[in-house]
Structure formats: structure tokens, C-alpha cells
PDB file of C-alpha atoms in Angstrom:
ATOM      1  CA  UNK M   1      -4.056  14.884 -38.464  1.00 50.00           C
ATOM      2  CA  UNK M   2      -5.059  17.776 -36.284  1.00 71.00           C
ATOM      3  CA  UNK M   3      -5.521  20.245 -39.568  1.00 92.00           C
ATOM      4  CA  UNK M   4      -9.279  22.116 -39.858  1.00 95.00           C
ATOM      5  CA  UNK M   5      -8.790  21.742 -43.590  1.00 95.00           C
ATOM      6  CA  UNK M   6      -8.272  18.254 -43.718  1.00 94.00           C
ATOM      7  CA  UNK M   7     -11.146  18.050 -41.560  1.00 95.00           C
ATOM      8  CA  UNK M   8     -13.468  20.007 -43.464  1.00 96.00           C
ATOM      9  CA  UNK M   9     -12.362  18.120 -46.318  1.00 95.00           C
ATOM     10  CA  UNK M  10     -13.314  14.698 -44.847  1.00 94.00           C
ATOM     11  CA  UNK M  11     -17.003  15.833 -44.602  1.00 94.00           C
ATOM     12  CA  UNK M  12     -17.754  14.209 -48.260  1.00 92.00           C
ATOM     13  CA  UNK M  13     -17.427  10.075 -47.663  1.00 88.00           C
ATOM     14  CA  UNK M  14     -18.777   7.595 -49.354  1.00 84.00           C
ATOM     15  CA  UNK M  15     -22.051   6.548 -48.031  1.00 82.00           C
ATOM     16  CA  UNK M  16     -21.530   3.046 -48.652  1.00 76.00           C
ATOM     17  CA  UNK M  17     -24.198   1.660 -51.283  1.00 78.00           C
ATOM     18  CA  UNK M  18     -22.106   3.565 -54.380  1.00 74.00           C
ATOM     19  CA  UNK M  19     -23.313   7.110 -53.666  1.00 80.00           C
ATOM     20  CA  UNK M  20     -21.473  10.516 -51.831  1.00 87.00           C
ATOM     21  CA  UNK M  21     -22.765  11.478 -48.304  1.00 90.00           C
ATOM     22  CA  UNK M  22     -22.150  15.102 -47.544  1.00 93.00           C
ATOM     23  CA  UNK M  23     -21.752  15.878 -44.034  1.00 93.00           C
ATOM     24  CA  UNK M  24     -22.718  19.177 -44.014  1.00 93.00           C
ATOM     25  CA  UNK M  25     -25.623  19.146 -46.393  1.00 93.00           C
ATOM     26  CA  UNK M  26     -28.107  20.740 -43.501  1.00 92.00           C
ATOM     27  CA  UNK M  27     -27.298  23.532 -41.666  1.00 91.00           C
ATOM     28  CA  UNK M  28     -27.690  21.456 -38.352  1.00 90.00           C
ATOM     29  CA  UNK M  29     -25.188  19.418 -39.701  1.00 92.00           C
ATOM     30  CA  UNK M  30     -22.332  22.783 -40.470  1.00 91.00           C
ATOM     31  CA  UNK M  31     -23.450  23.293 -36.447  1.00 89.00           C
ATOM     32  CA  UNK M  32     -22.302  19.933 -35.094  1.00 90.00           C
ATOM     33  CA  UNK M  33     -19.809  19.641 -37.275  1.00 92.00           C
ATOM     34  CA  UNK M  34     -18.697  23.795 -36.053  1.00 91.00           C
ATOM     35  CA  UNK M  35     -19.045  22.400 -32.740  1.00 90.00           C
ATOM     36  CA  UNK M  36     -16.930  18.832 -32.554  1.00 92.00           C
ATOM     37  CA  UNK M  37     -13.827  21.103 -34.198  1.00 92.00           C
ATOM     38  CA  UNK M  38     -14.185  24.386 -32.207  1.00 91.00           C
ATOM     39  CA  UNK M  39     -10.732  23.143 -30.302  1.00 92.00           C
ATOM     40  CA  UNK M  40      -9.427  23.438 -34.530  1.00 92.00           C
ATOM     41  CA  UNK M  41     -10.561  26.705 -34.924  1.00 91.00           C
ATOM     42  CA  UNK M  42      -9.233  28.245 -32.160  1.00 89.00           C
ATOM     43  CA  UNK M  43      -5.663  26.531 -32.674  1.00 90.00           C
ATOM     44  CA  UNK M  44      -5.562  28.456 -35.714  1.00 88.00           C
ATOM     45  CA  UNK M  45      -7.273  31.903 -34.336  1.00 86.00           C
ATOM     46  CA  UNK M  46      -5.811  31.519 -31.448  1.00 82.00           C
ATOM     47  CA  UNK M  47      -9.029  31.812 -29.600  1.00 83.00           C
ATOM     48  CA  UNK M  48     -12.140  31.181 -29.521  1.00 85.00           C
ATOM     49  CA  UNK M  49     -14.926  32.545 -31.369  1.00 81.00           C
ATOM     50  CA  UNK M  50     -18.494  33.030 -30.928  1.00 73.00           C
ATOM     51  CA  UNK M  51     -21.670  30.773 -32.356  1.00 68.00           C
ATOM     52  CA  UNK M  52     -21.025  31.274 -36.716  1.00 63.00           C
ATOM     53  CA  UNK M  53     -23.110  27.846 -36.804  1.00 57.00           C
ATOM     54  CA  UNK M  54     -26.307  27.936 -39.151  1.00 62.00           C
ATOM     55  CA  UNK M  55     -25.183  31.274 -40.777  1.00 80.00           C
ATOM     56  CA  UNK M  56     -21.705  30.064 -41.089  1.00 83.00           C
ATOM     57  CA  UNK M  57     -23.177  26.509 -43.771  1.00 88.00           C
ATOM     58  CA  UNK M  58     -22.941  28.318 -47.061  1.00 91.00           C
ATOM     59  CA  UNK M  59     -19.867  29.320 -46.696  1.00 91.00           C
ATOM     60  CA  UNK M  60     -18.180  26.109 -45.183  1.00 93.00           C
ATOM     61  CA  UNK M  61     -19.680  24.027 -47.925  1.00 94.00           C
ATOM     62  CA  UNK M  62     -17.872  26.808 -50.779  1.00 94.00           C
ATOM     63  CA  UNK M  63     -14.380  26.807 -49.063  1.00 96.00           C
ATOM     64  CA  UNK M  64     -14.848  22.988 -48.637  1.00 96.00           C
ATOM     65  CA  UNK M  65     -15.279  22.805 -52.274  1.00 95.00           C
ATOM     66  CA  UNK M  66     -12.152  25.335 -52.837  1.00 96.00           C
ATOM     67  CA  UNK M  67      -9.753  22.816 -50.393  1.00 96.00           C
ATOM     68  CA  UNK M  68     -10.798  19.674 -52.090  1.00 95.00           C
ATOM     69  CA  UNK M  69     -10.363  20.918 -55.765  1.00 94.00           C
ATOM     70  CA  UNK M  70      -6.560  21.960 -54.008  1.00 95.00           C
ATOM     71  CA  UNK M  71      -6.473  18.462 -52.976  1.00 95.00           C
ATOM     72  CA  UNK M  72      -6.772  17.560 -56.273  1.00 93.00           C
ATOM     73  CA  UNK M  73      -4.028  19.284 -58.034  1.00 93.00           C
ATOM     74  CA  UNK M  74      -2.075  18.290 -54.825  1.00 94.00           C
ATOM     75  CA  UNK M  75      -2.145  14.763 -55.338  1.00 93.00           C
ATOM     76  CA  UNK M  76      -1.820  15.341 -59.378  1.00 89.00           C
ATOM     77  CA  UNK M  77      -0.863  13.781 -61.255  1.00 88.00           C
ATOM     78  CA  UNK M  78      -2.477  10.673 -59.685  1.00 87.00           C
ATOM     79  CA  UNK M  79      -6.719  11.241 -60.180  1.00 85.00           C
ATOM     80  CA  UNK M  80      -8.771  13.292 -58.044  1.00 88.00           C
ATOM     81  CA  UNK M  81     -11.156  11.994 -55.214  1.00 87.00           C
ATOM     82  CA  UNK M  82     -13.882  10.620 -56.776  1.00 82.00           C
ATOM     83  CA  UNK M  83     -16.414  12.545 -55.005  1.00 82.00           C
ATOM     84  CA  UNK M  84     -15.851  15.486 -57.121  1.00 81.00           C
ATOM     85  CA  UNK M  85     -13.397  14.324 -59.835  1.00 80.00           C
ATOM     86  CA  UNK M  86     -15.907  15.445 -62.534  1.00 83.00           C
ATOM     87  CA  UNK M  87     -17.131  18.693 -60.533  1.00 83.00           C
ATOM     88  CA  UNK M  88     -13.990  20.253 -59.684  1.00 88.00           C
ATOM     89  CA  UNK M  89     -13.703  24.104 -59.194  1.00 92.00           C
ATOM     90  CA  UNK M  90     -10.916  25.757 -61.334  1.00 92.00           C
ATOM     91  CA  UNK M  91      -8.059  25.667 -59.447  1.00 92.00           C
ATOM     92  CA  UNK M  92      -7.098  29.486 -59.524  1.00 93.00           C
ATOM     93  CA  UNK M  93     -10.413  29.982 -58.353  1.00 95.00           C
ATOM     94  CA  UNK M  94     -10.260  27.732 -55.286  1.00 94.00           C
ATOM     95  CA  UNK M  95      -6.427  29.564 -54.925  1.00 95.00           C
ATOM     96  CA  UNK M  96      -8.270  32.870 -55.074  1.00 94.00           C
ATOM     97  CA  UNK M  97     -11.207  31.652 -52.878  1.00 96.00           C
ATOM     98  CA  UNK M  98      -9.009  30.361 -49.940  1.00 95.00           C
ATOM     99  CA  UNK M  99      -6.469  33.302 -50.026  1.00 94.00           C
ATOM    100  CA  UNK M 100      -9.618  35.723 -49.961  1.00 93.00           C
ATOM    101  CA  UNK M 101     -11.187  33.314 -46.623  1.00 93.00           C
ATOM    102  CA  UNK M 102      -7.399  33.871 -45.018  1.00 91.00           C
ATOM    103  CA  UNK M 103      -7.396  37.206 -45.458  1.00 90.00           C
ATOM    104  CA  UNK M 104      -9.972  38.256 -43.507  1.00 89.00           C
ATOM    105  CA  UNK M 105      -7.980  37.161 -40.567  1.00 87.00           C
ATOM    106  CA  UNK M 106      -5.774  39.973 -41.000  1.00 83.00           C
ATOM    107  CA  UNK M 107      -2.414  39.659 -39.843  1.00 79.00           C
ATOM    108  CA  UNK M 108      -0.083  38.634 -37.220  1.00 73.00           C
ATOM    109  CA  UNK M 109       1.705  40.831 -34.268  1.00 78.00           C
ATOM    110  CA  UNK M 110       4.736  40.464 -32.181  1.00 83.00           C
ATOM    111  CA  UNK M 111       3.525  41.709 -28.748  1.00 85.00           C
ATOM    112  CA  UNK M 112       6.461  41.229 -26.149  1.00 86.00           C
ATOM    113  CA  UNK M 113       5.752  42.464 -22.170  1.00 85.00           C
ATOM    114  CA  UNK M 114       8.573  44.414 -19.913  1.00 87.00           C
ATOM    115  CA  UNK M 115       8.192  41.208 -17.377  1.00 90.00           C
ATOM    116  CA  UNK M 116       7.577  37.659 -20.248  1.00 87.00           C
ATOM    117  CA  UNK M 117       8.119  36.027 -23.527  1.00 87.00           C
ATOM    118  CA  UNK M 118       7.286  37.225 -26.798  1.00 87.00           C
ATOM    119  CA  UNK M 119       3.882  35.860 -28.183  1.00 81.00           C
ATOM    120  CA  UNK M 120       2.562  36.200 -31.431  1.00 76.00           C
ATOM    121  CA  UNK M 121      -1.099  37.058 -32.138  1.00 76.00           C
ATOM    122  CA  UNK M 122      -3.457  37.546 -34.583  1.00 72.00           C
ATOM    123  CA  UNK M 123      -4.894  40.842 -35.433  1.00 76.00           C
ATOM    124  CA  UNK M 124      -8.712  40.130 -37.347  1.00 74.00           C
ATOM    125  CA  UNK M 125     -10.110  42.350 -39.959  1.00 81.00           C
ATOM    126  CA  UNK M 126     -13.711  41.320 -38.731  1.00 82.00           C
ATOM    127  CA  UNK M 127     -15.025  39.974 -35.857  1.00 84.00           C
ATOM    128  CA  UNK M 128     -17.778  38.637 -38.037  1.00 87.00           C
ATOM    129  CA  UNK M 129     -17.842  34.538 -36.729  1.00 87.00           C
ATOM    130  CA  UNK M 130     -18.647  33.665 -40.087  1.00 89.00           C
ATOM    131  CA  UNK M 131     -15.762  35.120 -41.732  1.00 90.00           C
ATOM    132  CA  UNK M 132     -13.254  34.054 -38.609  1.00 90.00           C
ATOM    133  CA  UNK M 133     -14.410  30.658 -39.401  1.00 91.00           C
ATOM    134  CA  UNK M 134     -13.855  30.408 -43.151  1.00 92.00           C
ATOM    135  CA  UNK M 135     -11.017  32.644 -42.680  1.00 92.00           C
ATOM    136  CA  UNK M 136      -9.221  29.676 -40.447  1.00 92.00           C
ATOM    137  CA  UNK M 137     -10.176  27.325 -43.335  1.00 94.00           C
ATOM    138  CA  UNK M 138      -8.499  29.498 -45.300  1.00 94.00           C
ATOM    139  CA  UNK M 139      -5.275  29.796 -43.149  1.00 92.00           C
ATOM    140  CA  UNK M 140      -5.586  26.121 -42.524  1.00 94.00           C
ATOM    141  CA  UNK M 141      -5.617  24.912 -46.086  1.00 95.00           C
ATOM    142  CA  UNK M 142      -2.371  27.237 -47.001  1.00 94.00           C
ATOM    143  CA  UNK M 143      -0.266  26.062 -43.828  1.00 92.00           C
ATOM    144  CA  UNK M 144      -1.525  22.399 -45.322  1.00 94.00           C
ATOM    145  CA  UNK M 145      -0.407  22.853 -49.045  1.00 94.00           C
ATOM    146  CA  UNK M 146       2.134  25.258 -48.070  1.00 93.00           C
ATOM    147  CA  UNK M 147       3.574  22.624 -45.436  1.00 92.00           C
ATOM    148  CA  UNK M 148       5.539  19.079 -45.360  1.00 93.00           C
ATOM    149  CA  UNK M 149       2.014  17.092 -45.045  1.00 94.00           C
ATOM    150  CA  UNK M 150       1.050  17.863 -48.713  1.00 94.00           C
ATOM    151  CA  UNK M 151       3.856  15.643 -50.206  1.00 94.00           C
ATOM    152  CA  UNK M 152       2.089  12.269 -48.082  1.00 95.00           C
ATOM    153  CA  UNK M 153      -1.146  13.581 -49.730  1.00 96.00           C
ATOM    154  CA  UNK M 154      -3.205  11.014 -51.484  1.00 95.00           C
ATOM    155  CA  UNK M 155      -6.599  10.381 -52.860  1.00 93.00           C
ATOM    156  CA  UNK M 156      -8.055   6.491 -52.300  1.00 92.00           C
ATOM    157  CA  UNK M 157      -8.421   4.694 -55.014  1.00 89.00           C
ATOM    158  CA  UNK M 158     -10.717   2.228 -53.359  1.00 86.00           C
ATOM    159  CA  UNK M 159     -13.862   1.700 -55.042  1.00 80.00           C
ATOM    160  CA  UNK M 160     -16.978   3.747 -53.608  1.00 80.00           C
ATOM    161  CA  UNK M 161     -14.332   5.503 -51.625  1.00 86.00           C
ATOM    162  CA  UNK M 162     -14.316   9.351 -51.934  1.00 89.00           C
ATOM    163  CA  UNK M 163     -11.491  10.598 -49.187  1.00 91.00           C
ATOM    164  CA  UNK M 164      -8.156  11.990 -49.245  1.00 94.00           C
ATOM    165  CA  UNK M 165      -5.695  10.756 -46.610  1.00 95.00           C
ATOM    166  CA  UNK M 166      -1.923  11.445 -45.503  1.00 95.00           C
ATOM    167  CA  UNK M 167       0.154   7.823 -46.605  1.00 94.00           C
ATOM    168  CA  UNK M 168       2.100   6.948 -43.653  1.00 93.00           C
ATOM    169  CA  UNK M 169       3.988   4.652 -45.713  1.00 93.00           C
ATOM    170  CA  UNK M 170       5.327   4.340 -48.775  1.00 92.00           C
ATOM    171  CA  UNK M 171       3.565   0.789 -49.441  1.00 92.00           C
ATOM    172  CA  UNK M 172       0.493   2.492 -48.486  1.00 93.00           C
ATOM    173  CA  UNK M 173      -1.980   2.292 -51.164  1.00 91.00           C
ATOM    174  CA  UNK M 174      -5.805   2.563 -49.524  1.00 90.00           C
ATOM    175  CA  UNK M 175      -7.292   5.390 -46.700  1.00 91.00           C
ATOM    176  CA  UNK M 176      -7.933   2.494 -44.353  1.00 90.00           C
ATOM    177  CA  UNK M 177      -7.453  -1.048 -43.682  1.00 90.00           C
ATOM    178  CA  UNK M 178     -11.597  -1.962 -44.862  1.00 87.00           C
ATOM    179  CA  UNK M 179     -10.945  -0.220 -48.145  1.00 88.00           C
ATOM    180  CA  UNK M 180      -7.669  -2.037 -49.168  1.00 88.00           C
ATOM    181  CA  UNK M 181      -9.783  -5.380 -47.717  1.00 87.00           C
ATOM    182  CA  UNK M 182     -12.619  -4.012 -50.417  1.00 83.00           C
ATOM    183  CA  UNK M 183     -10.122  -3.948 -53.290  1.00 80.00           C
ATOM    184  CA  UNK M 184      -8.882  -7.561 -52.418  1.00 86.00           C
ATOM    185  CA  UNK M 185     -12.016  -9.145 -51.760  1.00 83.00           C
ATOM    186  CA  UNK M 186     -13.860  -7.394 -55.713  1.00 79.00           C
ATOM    187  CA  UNK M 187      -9.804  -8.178 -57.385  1.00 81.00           C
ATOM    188  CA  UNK M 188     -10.805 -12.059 -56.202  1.00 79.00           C
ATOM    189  CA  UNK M 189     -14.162 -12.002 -57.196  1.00 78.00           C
ATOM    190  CA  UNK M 190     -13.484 -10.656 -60.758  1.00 80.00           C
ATOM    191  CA  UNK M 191     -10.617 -13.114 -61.411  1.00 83.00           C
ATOM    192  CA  UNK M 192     -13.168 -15.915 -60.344  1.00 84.00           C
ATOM    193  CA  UNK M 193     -15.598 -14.731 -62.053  1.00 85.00           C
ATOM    194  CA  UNK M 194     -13.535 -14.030 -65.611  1.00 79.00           C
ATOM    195  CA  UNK M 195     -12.376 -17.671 -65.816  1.00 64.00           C
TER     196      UNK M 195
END
């Protein structure tokens, strides 16, 4: 899924003893993480944009919080990830949040030469590389729940396991192969163990 707020969203995994590991809990960590989806950001800017790293964490980590609480209503009425199934922002406030974050992108032109092909591109409000960045978060996570991809939309059910992921197929029940063996392997243990 080549989507920056899918992405984003997948920063919050399960850390595998029972507990949540953020992957953006330093600002170090918004940096790498900036820097291994930089080819993501500019899909959606359609360019590049300068270093937003360390100033850019705060803001990451609240439109993170605004995508995965519209995860949550997305894959309603089934339950929530349960990384934040009991912390969710209101979902008119993560609407408002992640329109706000798009917005500062500005709009879109039509520029067409004598001599070539039309090509659309995207006039910013800012040039601020904090605001470009949340602002393709923003743009990201409406093209997502606006878009075909938010129907396939689950959360795992898996015990431990925190993530959303895009079912492939209908008989699709866990993110990945390891969870679904995780389910199997505690559904055998608690029938051997209850009889």
C-alpha cells in the first residue's frame, strides 16, 4: 500500500510482550521515519520538500492520532485497533484536524504549455516543511477514506496486535500470516487447557 497515511498509521505496533510501541515517540524517530517515506511525500506534493524532521514530531504524532481514530469509524462497526480503542479522538475532531492539515496545501492548477501536455500542480499556502508535511497526511488520509481502499479496511483482531491492514481477501481474517498462527496456536491451548 503505497499511501503516507496508512503509513503513518502503522507507526503504533504491538511491541510484542502485551504492550504498544510507538514509532515515533522521539523526535529522532519522526526524522527516520520523515526520511524512509520522503518518496510518499513527494507523490502527494508533487515534490520534494525540505528537512521538517525534529520540528515536524508534534505534529505527525497529532495527525497520526486524527487518521487512526478515522480508521476506526472506517472499519465500524467491527472494534477499533486496540492500540487506541479506549483513547480515541472524537471523530469530527480528527475530520476537522485532517481537513485543516490538507488545507494548507492549497489547491491544485491546470498549467498547459503552447508546445506539451497538460499537468496538474499544486499551488501551497506555506512553504513551511512542517505544514507541507502534515498537510500531505492530510491529503493522504482523505484520498484513503475518500477512495476504493477504505471498503478492504480492517483492524486485526489478533491478540497483542494493534494494526490496521487492507484484507486482500474476503476469508482474510488476521494482518499477517504470524498473527492468524497466534490465534490458532492460544484457540488450542485454551481448549486443552478448559477440558
Amino acid at each position: 500500500m503505497n499511501n503516507l497515511a496508512f503509513a503513518l498509521a502503522a507507526t503504533i505496533k504491538h511491541d510484542g510482550h502485551g504492550g504498544i510501541d510507538d514509532l515515533l515517540s522521539t523526535p529522532e524517530e519522526a526524522a527516520v521515519w520523515l526520511a524512509d517515506h520522503a518518496e510518499l511525500v513527494a507523490e502527494v506534493l508533487g515534490r520534494r520538500v525540505g528537512p521538517a524532521a525534529v520540528e515536524a514530531w508534534p505534529e505527525l504524532v497529532g495527525i497520526r492520532r486524527a487518521v487512526r481514530a478515522l480508521f476506526a469509524r472506517a472499519v465500524a462497526p467491527g472494534a477499533p485497533s486496540k492500540a487506541d480503542a479506549d483513547r480515541l479522538m472524537d471523530a469530527d475532531a480528527a475530520v476537522r484536524m485532517v481537513n485543516r492539515a490538507a488545507d494548507r496545501l492549497g489547491s491544485q492548477r491546470l498549467e498547459w504549455p503552447a508546445d506539451g501536455e497538460p499537468v496538474v500542480r499544486r499551488v501551497a499556502r506555506t512553504e513551511d516543511p512542517v505544514a507541507l508535511v502534515t498537510g500531505a497526511v492530510g491529503r493522504s488520509a482523505i484520498d484513503f477514506l475518500a477512495g476504493p481502499d477504505r471498503a478492504r479496511l480492517r483492524a486485526c483482531p489478533a491478540a497483542r496486535c494493534v494494526k490496521y491492514f487492507l484484507q486482500d481477501d474476503p476469508r482474510q481474517t488476521w494482518c499477517s500470516p504470524a498473527c492468524g498462527n497466534r490465534e490458532r496456536v492460544n484457540r488450542h491451548y485454551r481448549r486443552r487447557t478448559a477440558g
